mmCIF file of C-alpha atoms and ligand atoms in Angstrom:
data_model
loop_
_atom_site.group_PDB
_atom_site.id
_atom_site.type_symbol
_atom_site.label_atom_id
_atom_site.label_comp_id
_atom_site.label_asym_id
_atom_site.label_seq_id
_atom_site.Cartn_x
_atom_site.Cartn_y
_atom_site.Cartn_z
ATOM 1 C CA MET A 11 11.039 -12.418 -9.939
ATOM 2 C CA LEU A 12 10.305 -9.388 -12.078
ATOM 3 C CA LYS A 13 11.622 -8.790 -15.485
ATOM 4 C CA LEU A 14 11.168 -5.672 -17.691
ATOM 5 C CA ARG A 15 12.082 -5.783 -21.128
ATOM 6 C CA ASN A 16 12.372 -3.031 -23.571
ATOM 7 C CA ILE A 17 9.463 -1.075 -22.178
ATOM 8 C CA GLN A 18 8.440 2.009 -23.824
ATOM 9 C CA ALA A 19 5.564 4.189 -22.228
ATOM 10 C CA PHE A 20 4.164 7.516 -23.302
ATOM 11 C CA TYR A 21 1.908 10.366 -22.073
ATOM 12 C CA GLY A 22 0.170 11.615 -25.190
ATOM 13 C CA ASN A 23 3.212 12.148 -27.472
ATOM 14 C CA ILE A 24 5.700 12.517 -24.619
ATOM 15 C CA GLN A 25 7.699 9.396 -24.311
ATOM 16 C CA ALA A 26 8.374 8.855 -20.642
ATOM 17 C CA LEU A 27 10.116 5.335 -20.811
ATOM 18 C CA LYS A 28 12.624 4.677 -23.614
ATOM 19 C CA ASP A 29 13.230 1.024 -24.082
ATOM 20 C CA ILE A 30 13.933 0.036 -20.380
ATOM 21 C CA SER A 31 15.039 -3.246 -19.261
ATOM 22 C CA MET A 32 15.544 -4.275 -15.569
ATOM 23 C CA ASP A 33 15.539 -7.353 -13.372
ATOM 24 C CA VAL A 34 14.304 -7.805 -9.739
ATOM 25 C CA LYS A 35 15.404 -11.060 -8.023
ATOM 26 C CA GLU A 36 13.455 -12.529 -5.148
ATOM 27 C CA GLY A 37 14.570 -11.241 -1.739
ATOM 28 C CA GLU A 38 16.605 -8.224 -2.832
ATOM 29 C CA ILE A 39 16.113 -4.517 -2.331
ATOM 30 C CA ILE A 40 16.740 -2.715 -5.704
ATOM 31 C CA THR A 41 16.605 0.923 -6.063
ATOM 32 C CA LEU A 42 15.815 3.157 -9.158
ATOM 33 C CA ILE A 43 17.440 6.726 -8.648
ATOM 34 C CA GLY A 44 17.307 9.597 -10.952
ATOM 35 C CA ALA A 45 16.587 13.410 -11.339
ATOM 36 C CA ASN A 46 13.122 14.861 -11.216
ATOM 37 C CA GLY A 47 11.111 13.864 -14.211
ATOM 38 C CA ALA A 48 13.556 11.113 -15.294
ATOM 39 C CA GLY A 49 10.770 8.568 -15.299
ATOM 40 C CA LYS A 50 10.952 6.678 -12.021
ATOM 41 C CA SER A 51 7.340 6.972 -10.951
ATOM 42 C CA THR A 52 6.173 6.167 -14.499
ATOM 43 C CA THR A 53 8.384 2.880 -14.185
ATOM 44 C CA LEU A 54 6.280 1.951 -11.100
ATOM 45 C CA MET A 55 3.018 2.864 -12.731
ATOM 46 C CA THR A 56 3.786 0.878 -15.611
ATOM 47 C CA ILE A 57 4.562 -2.321 -13.518
ATOM 48 C CA CYS A 58 1.403 -1.719 -11.711
ATOM 49 C CA GLY A 59 -0.678 -1.381 -15.022
ATOM 50 C CA VAL A 60 -1.761 2.271 -14.298
ATOM 51 C CA VAL A 61 0.341 3.404 -17.274
ATOM 52 C CA PRO A 62 0.136 1.201 -20.206
ATOM 53 C CA ALA A 63 3.422 -0.227 -21.774
ATOM 54 C CA ARG A 64 3.021 0.680 -25.420
ATOM 55 C CA SER A 65 5.535 -2.019 -26.229
ATOM 56 C CA GLY A 66 7.877 -4.528 -24.505
ATOM 57 C CA GLU A 67 7.143 -7.168 -21.865
ATOM 58 C CA ILE A 68 6.791 -7.206 -18.010
ATOM 59 C CA ILE A 69 7.121 -10.537 -16.507
ATOM 60 C CA PHE A 70 6.231 -11.426 -12.843
ATOM 61 C CA GLU A 71 7.164 -14.865 -11.649
ATOM 62 C CA GLY A 72 6.983 -16.145 -15.163
ATOM 63 C CA GLU A 73 3.633 -14.600 -16.247
ATOM 64 C CA ALA A 74 3.437 -11.559 -18.517
ATOM 65 C CA ILE A 75 1.555 -8.784 -16.541
ATOM 66 C CA ASN A 76 1.633 -5.947 -19.149
ATOM 67 C CA ASN A 77 -1.831 -5.429 -20.123
ATOM 68 C CA MET A 78 -3.200 -6.904 -17.120
ATOM 69 C CA PRO A 79 -5.532 -4.832 -15.094
ATOM 70 C CA THR A 80 -4.323 -3.357 -11.777
ATOM 71 C CA ASN A 81 -6.400 -5.335 -9.549
ATOM 72 C CA GLN A 82 -5.085 -8.602 -11.046
ATOM 73 C CA ILE A 83 -1.530 -7.390 -10.716
ATOM 74 C CA VAL A 84 -2.289 -6.632 -7.091
ATOM 75 C CA ALA A 85 -3.857 -10.063 -6.525
ATOM 76 C CA LEU A 86 -0.586 -11.572 -7.901
ATOM 77 C CA GLY A 87 1.258 -10.161 -5.028
ATOM 78 C CA ILE A 88 2.688 -6.777 -6.241
ATOM 79 C CA ASN A 89 1.684 -3.672 -4.208
ATOM 80 C CA GLN A 90 2.688 0.063 -4.509
ATOM 81 C CA VAL A 91 3.078 2.744 -1.964
ATOM 82 C CA PRO A 92 2.663 5.795 -4.056
ATOM 83 C CA GLU A 93 4.474 8.902 -3.790
ATOM 84 C CA GLY A 94 2.433 11.185 -1.536
ATOM 85 C CA ARG A 95 1.229 8.238 0.475
ATOM 86 C CA HIS A 96 -2.510 8.624 -0.705
ATOM 87 C CA ILE A 97 -3.973 7.343 2.618
ATOM 88 C CA PHE A 98 -7.756 7.833 3.155
ATOM 89 C CA PRO A 99 -7.791 11.167 5.290
ATOM 90 C CA TYR A 100 -11.237 10.694 6.706
ATOM 91 C CA LEU A 101 -10.933 6.928 7.534
ATOM 92 C CA THR A 102 -9.123 5.999 10.642
ATOM 93 C CA VAL A 103 -5.975 4.264 10.946
ATOM 94 C CA MET A 104 -7.682 0.815 11.401
ATOM 95 C CA GLU A 105 -10.128 1.392 8.475
ATOM 96 C CA ASN A 106 -7.178 2.435 6.300
ATOM 97 C CA LEU A 107 -5.489 -0.899 7.129
ATOM 98 C CA ASP A 108 -8.574 -2.733 6.422
ATOM 99 C CA MET A 109 -8.598 -1.355 2.919
ATOM 100 C CA GLY A 110 -5.344 -3.272 2.360
ATOM 101 C CA THR A 111 -7.253 -6.494 3.075
ATOM 102 C CA PHE A 112 -10.119 -6.401 0.489
ATOM 103 C CA LEU A 113 -8.787 -9.058 -1.583
ATOM 104 C CA ARG A 114 -8.130 -11.356 1.269
ATOM 105 C CA LYS A 115 -10.317 -13.953 3.125
ATOM 106 C CA ASP A 116 -7.772 -15.520 5.590
ATOM 107 C CA LYS A 117 -8.732 -13.984 8.887
ATOM 108 C CA ASP A 118 -5.727 -15.611 10.777
ATOM 109 C CA GLY A 119 -3.267 -14.205 8.260
ATOM 110 C CA ILE A 120 -4.882 -10.832 8.470
ATOM 111 C CA LYS A 121 -4.642 -10.939 12.243
ATOM 112 C CA GLN A 122 -1.052 -12.025 12.061
ATOM 113 C CA ASP A 123 -0.257 -9.334 9.606
ATOM 114 C CA LEU A 124 -1.942 -6.495 11.832
ATOM 115 C CA ASP A 125 -0.059 -7.642 14.694
ATOM 116 C CA TYR A 126 3.148 -7.442 12.573
ATOM 117 C CA VAL A 127 2.430 -3.785 11.468
ATOM 118 C CA PHE A 128 1.660 -2.741 15.059
ATOM 119 C CA THR A 129 4.949 -4.366 16.090
ATOM 120 C CA LEU A 130 6.852 -2.426 13.224
ATOM 121 C CA PHE A 131 4.988 0.947 14.049
ATOM 122 C CA PRO A 132 3.743 1.062 17.660
ATOM 123 C CA ARG A 133 2.668 4.742 17.022
ATOM 124 C CA LEU A 134 -0.047 3.338 14.543
ATOM 125 C CA SER A 135 -1.364 1.003 17.121
ATOM 126 C CA GLU A 136 -1.851 3.964 19.573
ATOM 127 C CA ARG A 137 -3.671 5.958 16.887
ATOM 128 C CA ARG A 138 -5.685 3.176 15.465
ATOM 129 C CA SER A 139 -8.940 5.151 16.097
ATOM 130 C CA GLN A 140 -7.559 8.511 14.750
ATOM 131 C CA ALA A 141 -8.459 9.833 11.299
ATOM 132 C CA GLY A 142 -5.569 9.194 8.903
ATOM 133 C CA GLY A 143 -5.618 12.757 7.768
ATOM 134 C CA THR A 144 -4.775 14.003 11.242
ATOM 135 C CA LEU A 145 -1.453 12.045 11.497
ATOM 136 C CA SER A 146 1.926 13.537 10.786
ATOM 137 C CA GLY A 147 3.663 13.127 7.686
ATOM 138 C CA GLY A 148 5.941 10.411 8.956
ATOM 139 C CA GLU A 149 3.114 8.648 10.551
ATOM 140 C CA GLN A 150 1.053 8.718 7.232
ATOM 141 C CA GLN A 151 3.942 7.271 5.512
ATOM 142 C CA MET A 152 4.019 4.443 8.197
ATOM 143 C CA LEU A 153 0.145 3.975 7.430
ATOM 144 C CA ALA A 154 0.798 3.832 3.691
ATOM 145 C CA ILE A 155 3.493 1.153 4.104
ATOM 146 C CA SER A 156 1.372 -0.764 6.558
ATOM 147 C CA ARG A 157 -1.743 -0.630 4.345
ATOM 148 C CA ALA A 158 0.398 -2.119 1.647
ATOM 149 C CA ILE A 159 1.851 -4.986 3.966
ATOM 150 C CA MET A 160 -1.889 -5.757 4.740
ATOM 151 C CA THR A 161 -2.152 -6.931 1.131
ATOM 152 C CA ARG A 162 0.830 -9.695 1.908
ATOM 153 C CA PRO A 163 2.643 -8.482 -1.044
ATOM 154 C CA ARG A 164 5.587 -10.508 -2.252
ATOM 155 C CA LEU A 165 7.017 -7.469 -4.285
ATOM 156 C CA LEU A 166 6.633 -4.151 -2.580
ATOM 157 C CA LEU A 167 7.126 -0.882 -4.631
ATOM 158 C CA LEU A 168 7.947 2.284 -2.687
ATOM 159 C CA ASP A 169 7.828 5.557 -4.445
ATOM 160 C CA GLU A 170 9.884 8.226 -2.584
ATOM 161 C CA PRO A 171 9.115 7.192 0.989
ATOM 162 C CA SER A 172 11.608 10.030 2.215
ATOM 163 C CA LEU A 173 9.712 12.698 0.444
ATOM 164 C CA GLY A 174 8.907 15.710 2.811
ATOM 165 C CA LEU A 175 10.043 13.794 5.943
ATOM 166 C CA ALA A 176 12.661 14.922 8.668
ATOM 167 C CA PRO A 177 15.891 13.204 8.303
ATOM 168 C CA ILE A 178 15.441 11.360 11.542
ATOM 169 C CA ILE A 179 11.913 9.958 10.482
ATOM 170 C CA THR A 180 13.474 9.105 7.047
ATOM 171 C CA ARG A 181 16.135 6.967 8.818
ATOM 172 C CA GLN A 182 13.365 5.179 11.003
ATOM 173 C CA ILE A 183 11.385 4.449 7.980
ATOM 174 C CA PHE A 184 14.279 3.185 5.989
ATOM 175 C CA ASP A 185 15.378 0.966 8.985
ATOM 176 C CA ILE A 186 11.895 -0.655 8.706
ATOM 177 C CA ILE A 187 12.037 -1.108 4.925
ATOM 178 C CA LYS A 188 15.106 -3.203 5.682
ATOM 179 C CA LYS A 189 13.267 -4.999 8.419
ATOM 180 C CA ILE A 190 10.457 -5.917 6.110
ATOM 181 C CA ASN A 191 12.779 -7.163 3.388
ATOM 182 C CA LYS A 192 14.643 -9.406 6.024
ATOM 183 C CA GLU A 193 11.893 -10.738 8.293
ATOM 184 C CA ASN A 194 9.040 -10.703 6.014
ATOM 185 C CA ASN A 195 10.845 -11.869 3.097
ATOM 186 C CA THR A 196 9.425 -9.185 0.960
ATOM 187 C CA THR A 197 11.320 -8.043 -2.240
ATOM 188 C CA ILE A 198 11.506 -4.437 -2.447
ATOM 189 C CA PHE A 199 11.627 -1.887 -5.395
ATOM 190 C CA LEU A 200 12.564 1.392 -4.119
ATOM 191 C CA VAL A 201 12.354 4.701 -5.989
ATOM 192 C CA GLU A 202 14.096 7.542 -4.315
ATOM 193 C CA GLN A 203 15.708 10.991 -5.122
ATOM 194 C CA ASN A 204 17.708 10.552 -1.768
ATOM 195 C CA ALA A 205 20.228 8.504 -3.730
ATOM 196 C CA ASN A 206 22.795 8.402 -0.785
ATOM 197 C CA LEU A 207 19.983 6.685 1.483
ATOM 198 C CA ALA A 208 18.685 4.379 -1.134
ATOM 199 C CA LEU A 209 22.023 3.098 -2.482
ATOM 200 C CA HIS A 210 23.181 2.268 1.174
ATOM 201 C CA VAL A 211 20.015 0.068 1.744
ATOM 202 C CA ALA A 212 19.918 -1.529 -1.708
ATOM 203 C CA ASP A 213 21.638 -4.653 -2.864
ATOM 204 C CA ARG A 214 21.507 -3.324 -6.382
ATOM 205 C CA GLY A 215 20.620 -0.129 -8.154
ATOM 206 C CA TYR A 216 19.596 1.527 -11.708
ATOM 207 C CA VAL A 217 20.145 4.969 -12.753
ATOM 208 C CA MET A 218 17.488 6.565 -14.782
ATOM 209 C CA GLU A 219 18.032 9.648 -17.105
ATOM 210 C CA ASN A 220 15.497 11.098 -19.331
ATOM 211 C CA GLY A 221 13.379 7.882 -19.473
ATOM 212 C CA ALA A 222 16.426 5.641 -20.048
ATOM 213 C CA ILE A 223 18.346 3.304 -17.826
ATOM 214 C CA THR A 224 22.015 4.732 -18.166
ATOM 215 C CA MET A 225 23.766 2.462 -15.436
ATOM 216 C CA THR A 226 23.368 -0.409 -13.119
ATOM 217 C CA ASP A 227 25.551 -2.057 -10.421
ATOM 218 C CA THR A 228 25.511 -3.107 -6.806
ATOM 219 C CA GLY A 229 24.560 -0.275 -4.351
ATOM 220 C CA LYS A 230 27.980 -0.338 -3.115
ATOM 221 C CA ASN A 231 29.681 0.200 -6.592
ATOM 222 C CA LEU A 232 27.177 2.949 -7.414
ATOM 223 C CA LEU A 233 28.168 4.650 -4.144
ATOM 224 C CA ALA A 234 31.666 4.576 -5.335
ATOM 225 C CA ASN A 235 30.987 5.591 -8.884
ATOM 226 C CA GLU A 236 32.409 9.154 -9.818
ATOM 227 C CA ASN A 237 29.602 10.059 -12.311
ATOM 228 C CA VAL A 238 26.986 9.027 -9.470
ATOM 229 C CA LYS A 239 28.924 10.877 -6.802
ATOM 230 C CA LYS A 240 28.943 14.069 -8.922
ATOM 231 C CA ALA A 241 25.325 13.860 -10.257
ATOM 232 C CA TYR A 242 23.347 12.317 -7.394
ATOM 233 C CA LEU A 243 25.354 12.509 -4.146
ATOM 234 C CA GLY A 244 26.763 16.055 -4.356
ATOM 235 C CA ILE A 245 30.224 14.890 -3.653
HETATM 236 P P1 ATP B 329 9.545 12.873 -9.880
HETATM 237 O O1 ATP B 329 10.798 12.438 -8.854
HETATM 238 O O2 ATP B 329 9.538 14.247 -9.965
HETATM 239 O O3 ATP B 329 8.290 12.329 -9.478
HETATM 240 P P2 ATP B 329 10.042 10.821 -11.926
HETATM 241 O O4 ATP B 329 11.529 10.454 -12.173
HETATM 242 O O5 ATP B 329 9.178 9.993 -11.039
HETATM 243 O O6 ATP B 329 10.257 12.228 -11.277
HETATM 244 P P3 ATP B 329 7.928 10.785 -13.658
HETATM 245 O O7 ATP B 329 7.008 11.234 -12.787
HETATM 246 O O8 ATP B 329 7.894 9.370 -14.170
HETATM 247 O O9 ATP B 329 9.390 11.083 -13.185
HETATM 248 O O10 ATP B 329 7.770 11.575 -15.175
HETATM 249 C C1 ATP B 329 8.456 11.160 -16.307
HETATM 250 C C2 ATP B 329 8.172 12.147 -17.377
HETATM 251 O O11 ATP B 329 6.694 12.168 -17.745
HETATM 252 C C3 ATP B 329 8.239 13.782 -17.039
HETATM 253 O O12 ATP B 329 8.742 14.386 -18.083
HETATM 254 C C4 ATP B 329 6.865 14.016 -16.629
HETATM 255 O O13 ATP B 329 6.734 15.532 -16.911
HETATM 256 C C5 ATP B 329 5.966 13.477 -17.591
HETATM 257 N N1 ATP B 329 4.783 12.897 -16.903
HETATM 258 C C6 ATP B 329 4.505 12.372 -15.858
HETATM 259 N N2 ATP B 329 3.305 12.005 -15.472
HETATM 260 C C7 ATP B 329 2.667 12.747 -16.547
HETATM 261 C C8 ATP B 329 1.294 12.923 -16.914
HETATM 262 N N3 ATP B 329 0.335 12.482 -15.967
HETATM 263 N N4 ATP B 329 0.797 13.399 -17.933
HETATM 264 C C9 ATP B 329 1.827 14.089 -18.794
HETATM 265 N N5 ATP B 329 3.273 13.896 -18.518
HETATM 266 C C10 ATP B 329 3.607 13.291 -17.460
#
């Protein structure tokens, strides 16, 4: 579904991505794990066209998307839930969800997706008239995921969904991520610092260090890998 080939990306003179290549197959959950500053968020930003790839190629469903403007990439079916959620704090829950539909005209589909997110997150349904900024951290993460679902993405990019959340809320969010993948047939690209959780839900994983991919395997094998255990699982 998505291929990254030899991607290099820079912030000024700093090289954030060093020749990275990855594959995401339709229907799977893949995760990218790594330490702070490894380049995980930059990878997602490069896929979305926010950070330009200086060289290499990004192919989504057979079409080259590097150098494409972000709005066109979103229209093709890729959506990102950014680190820190970035919901609109002064808009209500309902208005935040509406923002996810601005490229859509299929009223019936929008209604169907709204019902779906309110089934996934009944709390949002109860708080639909409340300003986004007054929600708890977990509810804001639910809203950010729901707003992305409202774009009806085929590929959903999630950046650190567990950040700042209590373990019980994190588990709920991860159960929902699995549900969205299975029920809604949405392919998931998950960036996480909580490697243990991420590798448990992911079909396959990539390990990133200093802007380069250093390892890839199934989630199960990475969980059992001695280097991964030492570096990322604290075992
Ligand atoms: P984290 O988990 O802390 O978000 P990450 O793995 O997502 O880390 P990135 O945020 O992609 O890492 O950062 C990769 C490198 O690029 C780091 O060295 C970081 O300091 C640098 N970097 C990221 N954003 C910028 C920016 N806007 N300007 C300059 N350098 C940046």
